[in-house]
Short mmCIF file of C-alpha atoms in Angstrom, two decimals:
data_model
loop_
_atom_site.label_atom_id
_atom_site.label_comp_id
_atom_site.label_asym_id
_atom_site.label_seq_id
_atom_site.Cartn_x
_atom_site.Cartn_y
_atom_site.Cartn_z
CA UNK A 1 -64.68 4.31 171.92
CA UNK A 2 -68.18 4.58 172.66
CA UNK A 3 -68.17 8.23 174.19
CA UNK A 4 -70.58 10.51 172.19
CA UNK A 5 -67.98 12.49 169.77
CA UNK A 6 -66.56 13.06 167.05
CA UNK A 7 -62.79 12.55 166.78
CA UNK A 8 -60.60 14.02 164.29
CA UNK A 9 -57.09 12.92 164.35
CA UNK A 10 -54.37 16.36 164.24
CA UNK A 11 -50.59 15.80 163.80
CA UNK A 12 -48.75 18.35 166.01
CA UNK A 13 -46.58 19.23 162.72
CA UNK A 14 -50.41 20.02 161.56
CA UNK A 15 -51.26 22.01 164.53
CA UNK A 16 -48.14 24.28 164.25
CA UNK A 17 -48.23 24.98 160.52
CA UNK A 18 -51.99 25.70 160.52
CA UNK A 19 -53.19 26.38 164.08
CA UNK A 20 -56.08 24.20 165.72
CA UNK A 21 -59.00 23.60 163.26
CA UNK A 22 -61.77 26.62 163.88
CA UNK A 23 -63.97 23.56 163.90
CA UNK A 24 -62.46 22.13 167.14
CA UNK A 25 -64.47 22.16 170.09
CA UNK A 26 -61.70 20.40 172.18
CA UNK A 27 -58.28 18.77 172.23
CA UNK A 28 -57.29 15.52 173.91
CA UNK A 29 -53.66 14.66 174.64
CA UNK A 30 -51.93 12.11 176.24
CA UNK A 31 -49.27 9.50 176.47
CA UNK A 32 -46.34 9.01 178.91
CA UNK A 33 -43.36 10.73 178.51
CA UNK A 34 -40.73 10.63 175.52
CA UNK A 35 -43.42 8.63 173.49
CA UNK A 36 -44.77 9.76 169.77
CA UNK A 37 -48.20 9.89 171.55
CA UNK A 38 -47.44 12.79 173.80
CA UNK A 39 -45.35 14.70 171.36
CA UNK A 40 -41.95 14.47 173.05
CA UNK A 41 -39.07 17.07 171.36
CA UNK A 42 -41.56 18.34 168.89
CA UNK A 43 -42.87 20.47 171.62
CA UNK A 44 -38.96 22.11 171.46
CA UNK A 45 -41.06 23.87 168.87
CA UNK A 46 -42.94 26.85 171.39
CA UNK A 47 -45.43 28.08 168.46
CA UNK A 48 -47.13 24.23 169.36
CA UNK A 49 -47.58 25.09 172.94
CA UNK A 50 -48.68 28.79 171.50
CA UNK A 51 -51.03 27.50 169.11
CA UNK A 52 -52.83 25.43 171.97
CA UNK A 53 -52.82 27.99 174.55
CA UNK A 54 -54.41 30.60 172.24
CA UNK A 55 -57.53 28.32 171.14
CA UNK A 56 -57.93 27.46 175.20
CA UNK A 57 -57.73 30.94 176.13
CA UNK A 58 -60.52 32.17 173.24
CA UNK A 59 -62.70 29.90 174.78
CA UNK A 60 -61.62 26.58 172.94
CA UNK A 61 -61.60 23.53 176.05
CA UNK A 62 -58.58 20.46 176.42
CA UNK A 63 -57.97 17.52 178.01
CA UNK A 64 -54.90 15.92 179.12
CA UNK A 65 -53.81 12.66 180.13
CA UNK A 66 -50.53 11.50 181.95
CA UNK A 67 -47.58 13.52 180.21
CA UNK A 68 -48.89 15.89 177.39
CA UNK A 69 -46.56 18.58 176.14
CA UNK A 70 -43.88 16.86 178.19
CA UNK A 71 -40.15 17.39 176.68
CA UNK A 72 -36.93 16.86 178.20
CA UNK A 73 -35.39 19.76 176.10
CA UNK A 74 -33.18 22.37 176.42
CA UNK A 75 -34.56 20.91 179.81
CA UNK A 76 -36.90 18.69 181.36
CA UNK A 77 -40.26 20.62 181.65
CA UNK A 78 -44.17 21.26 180.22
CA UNK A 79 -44.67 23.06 177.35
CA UNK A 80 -48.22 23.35 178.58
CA UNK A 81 -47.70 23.47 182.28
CA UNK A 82 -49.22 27.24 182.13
CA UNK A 83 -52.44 26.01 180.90
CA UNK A 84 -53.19 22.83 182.49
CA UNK A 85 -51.88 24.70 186.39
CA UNK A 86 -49.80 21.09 186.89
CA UNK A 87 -46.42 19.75 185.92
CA UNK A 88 -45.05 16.44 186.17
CA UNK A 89 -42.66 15.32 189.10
CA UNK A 90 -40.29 13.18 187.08
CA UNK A 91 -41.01 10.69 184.13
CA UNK A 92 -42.02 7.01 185.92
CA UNK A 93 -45.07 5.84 185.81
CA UNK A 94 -46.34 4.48 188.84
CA UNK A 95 -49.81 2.97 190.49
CA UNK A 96 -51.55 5.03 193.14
CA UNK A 97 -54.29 3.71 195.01
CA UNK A 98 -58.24 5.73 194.85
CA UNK A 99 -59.24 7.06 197.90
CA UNK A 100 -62.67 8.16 198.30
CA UNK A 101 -63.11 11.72 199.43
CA UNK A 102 -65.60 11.10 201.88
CA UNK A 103 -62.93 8.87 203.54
CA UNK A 104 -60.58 11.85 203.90
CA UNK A 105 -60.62 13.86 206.78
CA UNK A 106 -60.71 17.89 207.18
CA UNK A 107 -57.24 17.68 208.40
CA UNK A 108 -55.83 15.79 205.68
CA UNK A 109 -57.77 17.75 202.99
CA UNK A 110 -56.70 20.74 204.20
CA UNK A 111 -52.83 19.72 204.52
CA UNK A 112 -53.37 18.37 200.65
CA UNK A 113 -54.56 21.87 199.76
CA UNK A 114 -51.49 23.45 201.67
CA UNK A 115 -49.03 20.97 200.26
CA UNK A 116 -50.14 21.32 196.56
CA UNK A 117 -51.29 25.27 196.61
CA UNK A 118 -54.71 24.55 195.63
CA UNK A 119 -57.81 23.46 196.65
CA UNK A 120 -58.70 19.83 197.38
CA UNK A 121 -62.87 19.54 197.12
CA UNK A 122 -64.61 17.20 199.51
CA UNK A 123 -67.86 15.42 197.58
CA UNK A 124 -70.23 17.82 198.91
CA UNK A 125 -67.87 20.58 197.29
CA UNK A 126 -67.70 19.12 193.51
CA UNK A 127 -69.20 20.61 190.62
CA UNK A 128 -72.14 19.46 188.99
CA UNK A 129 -70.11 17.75 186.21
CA UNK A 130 -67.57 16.09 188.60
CA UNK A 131 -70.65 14.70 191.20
CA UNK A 132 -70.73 11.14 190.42
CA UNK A 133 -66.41 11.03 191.35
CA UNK A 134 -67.64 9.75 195.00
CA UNK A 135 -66.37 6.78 196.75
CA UNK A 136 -67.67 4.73 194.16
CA UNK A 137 -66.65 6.32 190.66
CA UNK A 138 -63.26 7.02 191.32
CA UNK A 139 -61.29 4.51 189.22
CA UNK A 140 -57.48 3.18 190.46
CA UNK A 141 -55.65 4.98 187.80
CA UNK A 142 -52.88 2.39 185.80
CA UNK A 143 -49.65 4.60 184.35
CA UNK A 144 -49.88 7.76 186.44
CA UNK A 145 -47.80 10.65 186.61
CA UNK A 146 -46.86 12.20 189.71
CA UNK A 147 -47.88 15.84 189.34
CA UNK A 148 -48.06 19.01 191.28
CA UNK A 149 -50.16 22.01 190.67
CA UNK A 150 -47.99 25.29 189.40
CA UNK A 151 -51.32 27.72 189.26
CA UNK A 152 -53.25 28.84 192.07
CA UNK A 153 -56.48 28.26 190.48
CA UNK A 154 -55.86 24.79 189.80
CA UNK A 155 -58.72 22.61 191.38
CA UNK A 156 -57.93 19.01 192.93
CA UNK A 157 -60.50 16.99 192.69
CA UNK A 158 -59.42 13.93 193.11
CA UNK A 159 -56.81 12.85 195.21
CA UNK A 160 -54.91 9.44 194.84
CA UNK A 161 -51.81 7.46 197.10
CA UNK A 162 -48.96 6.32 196.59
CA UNK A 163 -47.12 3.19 197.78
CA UNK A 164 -45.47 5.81 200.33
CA UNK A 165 -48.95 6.99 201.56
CA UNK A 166 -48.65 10.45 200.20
CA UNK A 167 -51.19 12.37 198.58
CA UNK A 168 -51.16 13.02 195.00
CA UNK A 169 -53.69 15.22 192.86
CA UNK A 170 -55.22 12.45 190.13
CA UNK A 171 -57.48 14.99 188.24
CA UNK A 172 -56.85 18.35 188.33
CA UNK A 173 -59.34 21.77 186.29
CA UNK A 174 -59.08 25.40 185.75
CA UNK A 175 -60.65 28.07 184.00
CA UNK A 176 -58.31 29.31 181.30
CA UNK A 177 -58.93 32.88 179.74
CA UNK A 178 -62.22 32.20 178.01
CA UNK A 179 -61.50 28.47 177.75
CA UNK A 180 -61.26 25.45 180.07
CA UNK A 181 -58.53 22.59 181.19
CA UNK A 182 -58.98 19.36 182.95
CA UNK A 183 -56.09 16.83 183.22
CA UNK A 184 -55.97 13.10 184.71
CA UNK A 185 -53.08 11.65 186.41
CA UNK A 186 -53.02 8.29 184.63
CA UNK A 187 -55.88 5.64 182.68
CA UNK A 188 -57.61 2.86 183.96
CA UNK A 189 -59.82 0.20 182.84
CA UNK A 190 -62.74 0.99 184.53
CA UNK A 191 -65.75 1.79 183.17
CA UNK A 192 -65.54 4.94 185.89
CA UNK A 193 -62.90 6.36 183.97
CA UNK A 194 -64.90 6.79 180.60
CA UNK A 195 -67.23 8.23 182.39
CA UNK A 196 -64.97 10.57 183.85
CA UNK A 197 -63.60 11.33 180.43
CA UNK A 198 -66.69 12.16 179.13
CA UNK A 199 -67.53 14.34 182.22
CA UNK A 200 -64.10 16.19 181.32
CA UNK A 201 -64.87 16.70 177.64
CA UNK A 202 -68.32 18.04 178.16
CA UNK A 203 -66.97 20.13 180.58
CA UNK A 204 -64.37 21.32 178.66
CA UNK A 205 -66.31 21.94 175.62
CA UNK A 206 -68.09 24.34 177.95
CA UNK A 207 -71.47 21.97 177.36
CA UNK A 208 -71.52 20.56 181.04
CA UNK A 209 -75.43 20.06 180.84
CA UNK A 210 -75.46 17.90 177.69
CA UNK A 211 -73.73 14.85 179.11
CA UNK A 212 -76.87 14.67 181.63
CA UNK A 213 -79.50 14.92 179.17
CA UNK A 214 -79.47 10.99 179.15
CA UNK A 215 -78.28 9.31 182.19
CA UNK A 216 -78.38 5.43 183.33
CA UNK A 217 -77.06 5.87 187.12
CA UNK A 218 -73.99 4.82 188.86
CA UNK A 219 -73.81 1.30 187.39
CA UNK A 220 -75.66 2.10 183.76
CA UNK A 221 -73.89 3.66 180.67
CA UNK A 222 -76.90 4.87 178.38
CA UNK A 223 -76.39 5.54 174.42
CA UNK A 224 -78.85 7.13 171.98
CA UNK A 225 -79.71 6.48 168.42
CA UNK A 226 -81.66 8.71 167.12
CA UNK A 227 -81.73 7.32 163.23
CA UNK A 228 -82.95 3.76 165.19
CA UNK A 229 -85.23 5.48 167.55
CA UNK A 230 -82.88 2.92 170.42
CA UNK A 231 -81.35 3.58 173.39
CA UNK A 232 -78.75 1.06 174.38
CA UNK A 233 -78.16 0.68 178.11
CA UNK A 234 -75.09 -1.76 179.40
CA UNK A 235 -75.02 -2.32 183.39
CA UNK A 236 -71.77 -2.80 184.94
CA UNK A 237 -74.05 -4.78 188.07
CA UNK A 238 -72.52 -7.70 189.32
CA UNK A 239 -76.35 -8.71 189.80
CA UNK A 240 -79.81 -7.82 188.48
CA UNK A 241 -80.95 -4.12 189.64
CA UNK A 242 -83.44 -1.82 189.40
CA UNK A 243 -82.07 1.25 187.92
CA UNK A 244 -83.30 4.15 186.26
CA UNK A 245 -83.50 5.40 182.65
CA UNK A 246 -83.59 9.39 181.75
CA UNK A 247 -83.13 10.63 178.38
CA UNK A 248 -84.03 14.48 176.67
CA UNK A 249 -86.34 13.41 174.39
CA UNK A 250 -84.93 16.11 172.02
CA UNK A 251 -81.83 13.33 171.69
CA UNK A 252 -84.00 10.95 169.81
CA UNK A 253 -85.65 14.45 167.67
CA UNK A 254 -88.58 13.84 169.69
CA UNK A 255 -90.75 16.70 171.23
CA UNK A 256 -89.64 17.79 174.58
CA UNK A 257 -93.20 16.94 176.23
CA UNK A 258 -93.84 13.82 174.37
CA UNK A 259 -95.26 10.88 175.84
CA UNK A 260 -93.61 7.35 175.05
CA UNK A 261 -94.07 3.70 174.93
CA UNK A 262 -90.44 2.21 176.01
CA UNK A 263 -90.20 -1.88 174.79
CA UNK A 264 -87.03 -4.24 174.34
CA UNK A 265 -86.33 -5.05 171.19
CA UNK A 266 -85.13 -8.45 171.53
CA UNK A 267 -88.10 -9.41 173.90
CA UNK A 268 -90.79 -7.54 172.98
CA UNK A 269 -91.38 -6.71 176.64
CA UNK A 270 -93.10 -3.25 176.69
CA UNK A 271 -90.94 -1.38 179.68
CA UNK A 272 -93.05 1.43 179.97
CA UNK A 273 -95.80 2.97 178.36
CA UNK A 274 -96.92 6.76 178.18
CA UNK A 275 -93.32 7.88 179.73
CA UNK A 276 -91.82 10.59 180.18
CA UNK A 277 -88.31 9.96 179.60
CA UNK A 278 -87.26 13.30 181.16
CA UNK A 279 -88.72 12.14 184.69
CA UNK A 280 -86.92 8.80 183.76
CA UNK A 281 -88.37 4.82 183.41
CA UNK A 282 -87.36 2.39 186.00
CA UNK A 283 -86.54 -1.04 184.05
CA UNK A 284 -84.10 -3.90 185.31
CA UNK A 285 -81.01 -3.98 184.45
CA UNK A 286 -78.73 -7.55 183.34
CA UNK A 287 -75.55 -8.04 184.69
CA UNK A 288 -72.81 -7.14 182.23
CA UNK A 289 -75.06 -6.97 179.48
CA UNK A 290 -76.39 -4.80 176.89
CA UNK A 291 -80.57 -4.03 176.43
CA UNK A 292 -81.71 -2.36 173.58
CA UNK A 293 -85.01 -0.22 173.83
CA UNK A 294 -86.82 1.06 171.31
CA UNK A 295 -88.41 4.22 171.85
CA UNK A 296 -91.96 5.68 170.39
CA UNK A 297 -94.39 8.32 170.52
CA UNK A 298 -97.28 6.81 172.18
CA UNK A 299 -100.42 6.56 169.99
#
């Protein structure tokens, strides 16, 4: 809900009779273990895991989400451990605590990396698409699975804790063949984690840049409408802030240099006037509310 995608629903019965839809850019799995969601025995059936691994590797992306391609038959294991570099330790769900990477020392990154075989990035260290997981933006995951990384080139970067104090990766990427894999540990309600997931799906999709072409801050989701000429902003502030708007103008099939008169459509308030939206408009945000702004070519 609310990310910027299109979702087609696939059965995996689909998926093994006719492949993954040419059309796909990338697949999202999830559920916990033994459930309909996550596939359970039908991933007995290897041309599944086959199907998947061959539109990753020729450059299609996926995302994963507490147990996919988990089966307990002939014996407990992932039918897509290969791809996503991780694999599950066990089938219980259980609640780890965030811990912000700036928190955790050199020592106890580097025993992390050691323990799990693969690296464990600080925030200075994460990738463009990954730079707003700081202190602040990594959510308390609900329903995680204990995993461990199988594949050398299997990035932490995120690291969680469990009741017992040990580390535990919480999302995980790789490069895979031509394509790319990101899995998370477990959900949450935050809005963090939908931002994450639409980090990861960008990424995946191998269109990282896109999901910065319009950008509300730590605290602001932004959404375009182009038909409406609107963007809707919704600030997760506990109290009024100053924040600031960007948005590629080409999102609202405006021309990239294009000046623009910003105003609220409920109030009338003109925002800002002759803008450049690429440079970004400060405006005030409401607490827990949404703001629609309607967005013209100046005259």
């Amino acid at each position: 809900t609310d990310l910027p995608v299109r979702v087609r629903f696939l059965s995996f019965r689909q998926v093994i009779a006719e492949g993954v839809p040419q059309d796909a850019d990338v697949l999202f799995l999830y559920g916990m273990p033994n459930t309909a969601w996550s596939g359970g025995y039908v991933w007995q059936d290897e041309s599944l895991a086959a199907a998947i691994t061959e539109f990753v590797n020729a450059g299609g992306g996926i995302v994963g989400v507490q147990a996919p391609s988990y089966t307990d038959q002939p014996e407990p294991h992932w039918a897509l451990a290969d791809l996503f570099g991780v694999t599950g330790e066990g089938t219980g769900a259980y609640e780890p605590r965030a811990i912000p990477p700036e928190t955790l020392s050199s020592e106890a990154v580097k025993a992390a990396a050691e323990d799990e075989g693969a690296s464990l990035l600080p925030v200075a260290e994460l990738p463009t698409w990954l730079a707003e997981l700081d202190g602040r933006h990594i959510p308390a995951m609900q329903s995680a699975i204990k995993i461990s990384t199988v594949a050398e080139d299997a990035t932490v970067a995120c690291a969680l804790q469990a009741d017992d104090g040990e580390l535990a990766p919480g999302v995980t990427f790789r490069q895979a063949g031509q394509g790319r894999a990101v899995y998370v540990c477990g959900y949450s309600r935050d809005y963090a984690f939908y931002r994450l997931l639409r980090a990861a799906i960008y990424w995946a999709a191998q269109r990282e840049d896109d999901h910065l072409r319009i950008s509300g801050g730590d605290n602001l989701f932004a959404y375009a409408y182009p038909d409406l000429g609107l963007i809707a902003v919704l600030s997760t502030d506990e109290e009024p802030a100053e924040v600031m708007l960007r948005c590629a103008p080409n999102i609202l099939r405006l021309p990239a240099e294009v000046a623009c008169t910003v105003s609220d459509l409920v109030t009338g308030e003109e925002v800002a006037a002759k803008a450049d939206l690429r440079e970004g408009i400060t405006l005030t945000s409401v607490p827990h509310c949404v703001r629609l702004l309607r967005v013209q070519p100046t005259q």
